[in-house]
């Protein structure tokens, strides 16, 4: 490596920066390819407990697939019937699990232990499609096995769905869940205005979900919470401990961003920030207020992209935060998120092998 650096005319630091930049470019390219890749198959759940909770919340049945295998210990043979566009579309009204030990090993173990029936031969000898209630109890009447065609699957799905007239399609539920998760994230970060906006979007969704009903009355609740957080920051600002006063100032900067558009709360925050600026003992923290606010806004933007599933865009923002705002707490948090995205990609790659 040393000889290469000398020949290319790079110093150690420049070369490391170049390698780091190249790594980011390659990862972003891979993320883009992953997102652009067409996936004509059902949206498989990756977590058993979360899937059952979703089924109950959406009021939908569960579809479980046990693929056949190449021999008793061989790899699975992905069922061609599940590539059919009509079947994939119908799966929108189910929570779907597949016994794929490469992609979803924990799910596969659960299915093998609880749903395989020995009367259909050894595990993986024949394709099985199993329908269950939202609590996971099998609807054995609709069990399909063997050489299953599209007509058999869609007929069974139609019959099962008649039992659940209020079923919420997955795409609509996912949109609502993202809005709810974003609202709760912003609330935790003291970005109450951002949270209120997401709750309003959630309340406008035309689906029968408890989270949609609860979102309608959130503005008053969140503004009251914002006022309490401002009071807490004011008390902390009067602490004898310098560390507490620095922390109070940072919270106020976040609350300044988080109460934009709400005059009463915003004016109180600005008043307290002005008071904090008179405290010479925390001048170094006050001087970083602009950087801290910009880092906070960038972090909120990155988190929104992350929860929205745009990993490529989120990754780019996280790396920008670590580069430009290294002296803030958001740089460390952004670095952890970037690592999380890298781990997601590694797991996805391993699942393909």
PDB file of C-alpha atoms in Angstrom, residues 45-63 92-96 133-136 166-174 177 209-210:
ATOM      1  CA  UNK A  45     -42.533 -10.709   6.825  1.00  0.00           C
ATOM      2  CA  UNK A  46     -39.122 -10.968   8.468  1.00  0.00           C
ATOM      3  CA  UNK A  47     -40.209 -11.063  12.126  1.00  0.00           C
ATOM      4  CA  UNK A  48     -42.739 -13.565  13.457  1.00  0.00           C
ATOM      5  CA  UNK A  49     -44.031 -11.580  16.431  1.00  0.00           C
ATOM      6  CA  UNK A  50     -44.249  -8.358  14.451  1.00  0.00           C
ATOM      7  CA  UNK A  51     -46.109 -10.186  11.671  1.00  0.00           C
ATOM      8  CA  UNK A  52     -48.748 -11.553  14.053  1.00  0.00           C
ATOM      9  CA  UNK A  53     -49.207  -8.128  15.633  1.00  0.00           C
ATOM     10  CA  UNK A  54     -49.649  -6.648  12.165  1.00  0.00           C
ATOM     11  CA  UNK A  55     -52.200  -9.311  11.195  1.00  0.00           C
ATOM     12  CA  UNK A  56     -54.317  -8.456  14.231  1.00  0.00           C
ATOM     13  CA  UNK A  57     -54.005  -4.722  13.635  1.00  0.00           C
ATOM     14  CA  UNK A  58     -54.872  -5.038   9.934  1.00  0.00           C
ATOM     15  CA  UNK A  59     -57.613  -7.626  10.625  1.00  0.00           C
ATOM     16  CA  UNK A  60     -56.163  -9.906   7.953  1.00  0.00           C
ATOM     17  CA  UNK A  61     -55.465 -13.650   7.683  1.00  0.00           C
ATOM     18  CA  UNK A  62     -51.979 -15.139   7.485  1.00  0.00           C
ATOM     19  CA  UNK A  63     -50.490 -17.022   4.535  1.00  0.00           C
ATOM     20  CA  UNK A  92     -51.688  -7.583  -0.285  1.00  0.00           C
ATOM     21  CA  UNK A  93     -54.591  -8.677   1.928  1.00  0.00           C
ATOM     22  CA  UNK A  94     -52.563 -11.198   3.929  1.00  0.00           C
ATOM     23  CA  UNK A  95     -49.556 -11.254   6.218  1.00  0.00           C
ATOM     24  CA  UNK A  96     -47.148 -13.553   4.386  1.00  0.00           C
ATOM     25  CA  UNK A 133     -56.350 -16.684  11.441  1.00  0.00           C
ATOM     26  CA  UNK A 134     -54.699 -13.406  12.543  1.00  0.00           C
ATOM     27  CA  UNK A 135     -53.607 -15.119  15.779  1.00  0.00           C
ATOM     28  CA  UNK A 136     -51.722 -17.819  13.839  1.00  0.00           C
ATOM     29  CA  UNK A 166     -62.480  -5.313   7.119  1.00  0.00           C
ATOM     30  CA  UNK A 167     -59.018  -6.459   6.002  1.00  0.00           C
ATOM     31  CA  UNK A 168     -56.605  -3.561   5.371  1.00  0.00           C
ATOM     32  CA  UNK A 169     -54.217  -4.020   2.386  1.00  0.00           C
ATOM     33  CA  UNK A 170     -50.530  -4.095   3.267  1.00  0.00           C
ATOM     34  CA  UNK A 171     -49.588  -1.090   1.120  1.00  0.00           C
ATOM     35  CA  UNK A 172     -52.132   1.108   2.920  1.00  0.00           C
ATOM     36  CA  UNK A 173     -51.107  -0.220   6.311  1.00  0.00           C
ATOM     37  CA  UNK A 174     -47.415   0.332   5.581  1.00  0.00           C
ATOM     38  CA  UNK A 177     -47.352   2.761   9.953  1.00  0.00           C
ATOM     39  CA  UNK A 209     -57.251   1.404  11.674  1.00  0.00           C
ATOM     40  CA  UNK A 210     -57.051   2.327  15.332  1.00  0.00           C
TER      41      UNK A 210
END
